[in-house]
Structures are given as structure tokens and as C-alpha cells.
Amino acid sequence: MSWDWAMITMVVLVVISMFFMLLGAIGLHRFPDVYTRLHAATKATTFGSIFLAIAVIVYAVFRITDPETLDVNVGSYITLAVHTFIALVALLITNPTGAHAIASAARKAGVVPEQAVIDEYEEVE
Amino acid sequence: MCKIVTLLPNNTHLNSYTVYAKSAFEIVGVMEAPDMFTFLVTFLGVFVLYLLLVWGSGDADTAYWAIEEVFAGLILSLISAGVARMMLGKAENTKMFLKWPLFIVYVPIFLVYLAKANIDVAYRVITGRINPGIVRIKPGLKTDLGRTVLANSITLTPGTLTVDIDKEKGDLFVHWINVQETKSEEEKVKAVCGSFSDWARRLTE
């Protein structure tokens, strides 16, 4: 893989990532209440982060495999790729958990979902 | 799909592994068997994670790990396994690690649903068409771990967000961005979590 192709791949991945991040931000403004906003914030940012992480991994793998960069320290690029991957796994677990904590806290504080057609939580209280 | 499932160890195999492991620990007699089992699984998990984190610390021409880091990792994972096995606790949770081939099948399916979820969110952000509500579903999962896996999975899949959980019955309260009419309870679970309730059961029970 030449440097040009690696660059194009990375730019495409970063652009996709930015698109979903932006969508999450717009969703935060457009949606009416905390629950629907969490939908936008959780899903879009998680998906965006995946593409961002893949872009970093592509960069690191390219640096490792590129014969011209063999004189530099390969170990630091392995570290970069592996750390990014572990951060991605951690994000995939903690993002929905955080959203769940916020939603549960909001519901316990008595925030009623707006425009709701059904609310089966009220039966419990 | 069916072929992959038949290749996986079924429950009888899984149980016999655990039985062998348990009897081996009982002969050694250091610790009670289930404790020892969780200790070893925790130790291995933490050690592998540490090795991943320090990958590339050594001289790349001869070795990918510096010997000091490996020793530090051994000591640290022994300590953390000694402390954390109390928290990880139950032996039935660690059995999940024996089902690793299922995770390899699960991850791509999950990613496809995550992509669908984002296209769905994109559609709703742009058009502003929502029909939200909180529904109660009864997935009927028995273990805490299974409930956690299901709750996290459906938060990242189309149109649903877990709000709360009934700790005794295991019912989930789900904020659903596009509420649909359903007739029976099974149909509702199907509409909210798709195949994820089955996956959570397969992965953890």
C-alpha cells in the first residue's frame, strides 16, 4: 500500500467519523427531551469513534509495514495501534452504560419523556 | 450459521471442562475449586490485557516485549486477580470466556446492527419524525451478566435505549424512539431487541 492510498483511506474514514459526530451534535439540538437526545448522542458518537479508531489503526499499520519507515521505532506504532483498539473496546462498553446511567437518573428524578405515546414506567411508581 | 453453531462446544463439553478443572484444583488443595477457577481466569485476563498494553515496549528486532514489563505484569496481575476475584465472584460468569467462538460470530452481527442504528438516527435527526415512549419488556434472562449484555446491546441498536431494570424479575424498561403496536409479549420483545435477547442468552447461560 502506497502512502497515497493510506492517506485517502484515512481521510475517508475521518470524514465518515466526523459526519456521524456532527449528526450526534445536531440531534442533541433537534430532539425534544433527554431520552431522545441520548439516542443521538450515544449511537452516533460510538459509531463515529469506531471509524476514527480505524483511521488511527490504518495509519499505525501502514507505518509498521512500510519499508521506508523501518528505521524508526516500530514498537511505538504497535503500541499506538493496540492502545487505540483497547480504547475502542472500552468505549463500546462504557458508552451505552453511561447512557443507561443518565437515562435511569433522569427517570428517577421524575423527568417525563416528552411527546410520549406510552409510558409503562409510571405503573411502577 | 447452523454449521458454526454445531461446531461450538455444547453444554455437556463445557461442563466436563469445568469439572476437570475443578477436580484438578481440589487435588492441589490450595483453594476451593470455584474460587481457584475464577482466580485463574481473572489472572489470565488481566495478564493478557497488560501484555497488550505494553506490546512494543521491547527492542522490535529481537522481541516485542521488554522482559521487565513481563515480570511487572505477572506481579501486578497476581495482585489484581487476588483482589478482583471477589468482585468478579461467581464461577458461572467466568464460564462465559469458554464461549469465545460465539463472540466471534456475535461481533459482526452487532456491528451491522450498530450501522443500521446510526442510519436510523440519521433519518430521525434530519426528518424529526419521532414517536417515543417507554415500554416494559420481559426478556426472561436469569443472570445479571446476561441482562447487562442485553441492556448494553440494545442501547447501541436501532431506536432503543435502556432506561432501567427491574432487579427481581429482570424486566427492562426501554425508551423506544418509534413505538409500534404489538399484540403479544413475545412480539414486543422481538420488536424491541430483535435477535439480541437470544444472543444474550446464548453468550451467558
Coordinates of N, CA and C in Angstrom, one line a residue, chain B residues 95-179:
Chain B
K95 N -17.5 -18.8 33.1 CA -17.8 -19.8 32.1 C -17.9 -19.2 30.7
M96 N -18.4 -17.9 30.7 CA -18.6 -17.2 29.5 C -17.3 -17.1 28.6
F97 N -16.2 -17.1 29.3 CA -14.9 -17.0 28.5 C -14.7 -18.2 27.7
L98 N -15.3 -19.4 28.1 CA -15.1 -20.6 27.3 C -15.9 -20.5 26.0
K99 N -16.8 -19.6 26.0 CA -17.7 -19.5 24.8 C -17.1 -18.5 23.8
W100 N -15.8 -18.3 23.8 CA -15.3 -17.2 22.9 C -15.6 -17.4 21.4
P101 N -15.8 -18.6 20.9 CA -16.1 -18.7 19.4 C -17.4 -18.0 19.1
L102 N -18.4 -18.0 20.1 CA -19.7 -17.3 19.9 C -19.5 -15.8 19.7
F103 N -18.5 -15.2 20.5 CA -18.2 -13.8 20.4 C -17.8 -13.4 19.0
I104 N -17.0 -14.3 18.4 CA -16.5 -14.0 17.0 C -17.7 -13.9 16.0
V105 N -18.7 -14.7 16.3 CA -19.9 -14.6 15.4 C -20.8 -13.4 15.8
Y106 N -20.8 -13.1 17.1 CA -21.6 -12.1 17.7 C -21.2 -10.7 17.2
V107 N -19.9 -10.4 17.2 CA -19.4 -9.1 17.0 C -19.8 -8.5 15.6
P108 N -19.6 -9.3 14.5 CA -20.0 -8.7 13.2 C -21.5 -8.4 13.1
I109 N -22.3 -9.3 13.7 CA -23.8 -9.1 13.8 C -24.1 -7.8 14.5
F110 N -23.4 -7.6 15.6 CA -23.6 -6.4 16.4 C -23.2 -5.2 15.6
L111 N -22.1 -5.2 14.9 CA -21.7 -4.1 14.2 C -22.6 -3.7 13.1
V112 N -23.2 -4.7 12.4 CA -24.2 -4.5 11.4 C -25.4 -3.7 12.0
Y113 N -25.9 -4.2 13.2 CA -27.0 -3.5 13.8 C -26.6 -2.1 14.3
L114 N -25.4 -1.9 14.7 CA -24.9 -0.6 15.1 C -25.0 0.4 13.9
A115 N -24.6 -0.1 12.7 CA -24.6 0.7 11.5 C -26.1 1.0 11.1
K116 N -27.0 0.0 11.2 CA -28.4 0.3 11.0 C -28.9 1.3 12.0
A117 N -28.5 1.2 13.2 CA -29.0 2.1 14.3 C -28.6 3.6 13.9
N118 N -27.4 3.7 13.3 CA -26.9 5.1 13.0 C -27.6 5.6 11.8
I119 N -27.9 4.8 10.8 CA -28.7 5.3 9.7 C -30.1 5.7 10.2
D120 N -30.7 4.9 11.1 CA -32.0 5.2 11.7 C -31.9 6.6 12.4
V121 N -30.9 6.8 13.2 CA -30.8 8.0 14.0 C -30.6 9.2 13.0
A122 N -29.8 9.0 12.0 CA -29.6 10.0 11.0 C -30.9 10.4 10.3
Y123 N -31.7 9.4 10.0 CA -33.0 9.7 9.4 C -33.9 10.5 10.3
R124 N -33.9 10.1 11.6 CA -34.7 10.8 12.6 C -34.2 12.2 12.9
V125 N -32.9 12.4 12.9 CA -32.3 13.7 13.2 C -32.7 14.6 12.0
I126 N -32.6 14.1 10.8 CA -32.9 15.0 9.6 C -34.4 15.3 9.5
T127 N -35.2 14.2 9.6 CA -36.6 14.5 9.3 C -37.4 14.9 10.6
G128 N -36.9 14.6 11.8 CA -37.5 14.9 13.0 C -38.8 14.1 13.3
R129 N -38.9 12.9 12.6 CA -40.1 12.1 12.8 C -39.8 11.1 14.0
I130 N -40.4 11.4 15.2 CA -40.3 10.5 16.3 C -41.6 10.2 16.9
N131 N -41.7 9.0 17.6 CA -42.9 8.6 18.2 C -42.5 7.8 19.5
P132 N -41.9 8.6 20.4 CA -41.2 7.9 21.6 C -42.1 7.4 22.7
G133 N -41.6 6.6 23.5 CA -42.3 6.1 24.7 C -41.4 5.1 25.4
I134 N -41.8 4.9 26.7 CA -41.0 3.9 27.5 C -41.9 2.6 27.6
V135 N -41.3 1.5 27.2 CA -42.0 0.2 27.3 C -41.3 -0.7 28.2
R136 N -42.1 -1.7 28.8 CA -41.5 -2.7 29.6 C -41.5 -4.0 28.9
I137 N -40.3 -4.6 28.8 CA -40.2 -5.9 28.1 C -39.7 -7.0 29.1
K138 N -40.1 -8.2 28.8 CA -39.7 -9.3 29.7 C -38.8 -10.3 28.9
P139 N -37.5 -10.0 28.8 CA -36.7 -10.9 28.0 C -36.5 -12.3 28.7
G140 N -36.7 -12.4 30.0 CA -36.6 -13.7 30.7 C -35.2 -14.2 30.8
L141 N -34.2 -13.3 31.0 CA -32.8 -13.7 31.3 C -32.6 -13.9 32.8
K142 N -31.8 -14.9 33.1 CA -31.7 -15.3 34.5 C -30.5 -14.6 35.2
T143 N -29.3 -14.5 34.4 CA -28.1 -14.0 35.1 C -28.0 -12.5 34.9
D144 N -27.3 -11.8 35.9 CA -27.0 -10.4 35.8 C -26.2 -10.1 34.6
L145 N -25.3 -10.9 34.3 CA -24.4 -10.7 33.2 C -25.2 -10.7 31.9
G146 N -26.1 -11.6 31.7 CA -26.9 -11.7 30.5 C -27.7 -10.4 30.4
R147 N -28.3 -9.9 31.5 CA -29.1 -8.7 31.5 C -28.2 -7.5 31.1
T148 N -27.0 -7.5 31.6 CA -26.0 -6.4 31.2 C -25.7 -6.4 29.8
V149 N -25.4 -7.6 29.2 CA -25.1 -7.7 27.8 C -26.3 -7.3 27.0
L150 N -27.5 -7.7 27.3 CA -28.7 -7.3 26.6 C -28.9 -5.8 26.7
A151 N -28.8 -5.2 27.9 CA -29.1 -3.8 28.1 C -28.1 -3.0 27.2
N152 N -26.8 -3.3 27.3 CA -25.9 -2.6 26.5 C -26.0 -2.8 25.0
S153 N -26.4 -4.0 24.6 CA -26.5 -4.3 23.2 C -27.7 -3.5 22.6
I154 N -28.8 -3.4 23.3 CA -30.0 -2.8 22.7 C -29.9 -1.3 22.8
T155 N -29.0 -0.7 23.7 CA -28.8 0.7 23.7 C -28.1 1.1 22.4
L156 N -27.2 0.3 21.9 CA -26.5 0.6 20.7 C -27.2 0.2 19.4
T157 N -28.4 -0.4 19.5 CA -29.0 -0.9 18.3 C -30.3 -0.1 18.0
P158 N -30.9 -0.2 16.8 CA -31.8 0.8 16.3 C -33.0 1.2 17.2
G159 N -33.1 2.5 17.5 CA -34.2 3.1 18.1 C -34.5 2.7 19.6
T160 N -33.6 2.1 20.3 CA -33.9 1.7 21.7 C -32.8 2.2 22.6
L161 N -33.2 2.4 23.9 CA -32.3 2.9 24.9 C -32.8 2.4 26.2
T162 N -31.9 1.6 26.9 CA -32.4 1.0 28.2 C -32.4 2.1 29.3
V163 N -33.5 2.3 30.0 CA -33.7 3.3 31.0 C -33.5 2.7 32.4
D164 N -34.1 1.6 32.7 CA -34.0 1.0 34.0 C -34.2 -0.5 33.9
I165 N -33.9 -1.2 35.0 CA -34.1 -2.6 35.1 C -34.8 -3.0 36.4
D166 N -35.7 -3.9 36.3 CA -36.4 -4.5 37.5 C -35.5 -5.6 38.0
K167 N -34.8 -5.4 39.2 CA -33.8 -6.3 39.6 C -34.3 -7.7 39.9
E168 N -35.5 -7.8 40.4 CA -36.0 -9.1 40.8 C -36.5 -10.0 39.6
K169 N -37.3 -9.3 38.7 CA -37.8 -10.1 37.6 C -36.9 -10.0 36.4
G170 N -36.0 -9.1 36.3 CA -35.2 -9.0 35.1 C -35.9 -8.3 34.0
D171 N -36.9 -7.5 34.2 CA -37.6 -6.8 33.2 C -36.8 -5.5 32.8
L172 N -36.8 -5.2 31.6 CA -36.1 -4.0 31.2 C -37.1 -2.9 30.8
F173 N -36.8 -1.7 31.2 CA -37.6 -0.5 30.8 C -36.8 0.1 29.6
V174 N -37.4 0.2 28.5 CA -36.7 0.6 27.3 C -37.4 1.9 26.7
H175 N -36.5 2.9 26.5 CA -37.1 4.1 25.8 C -37.0 3.7 24.3
W176 N -38.1 3.8 23.6 CA -38.2 3.3 22.2 C -38.6 4.6 21.4
I177 N -37.8 4.9 20.4 CA -38.0 6.2 19.7 C -39.1 6.1 18.7
N178 N -39.5 4.9 18.3 CA -40.5 4.7 17.3 C -41.5 3.6 17.8
V179 N -42.3 3.9 18.7 CA -43.2 2.8 19.3 C -44.1 2.3 18.3

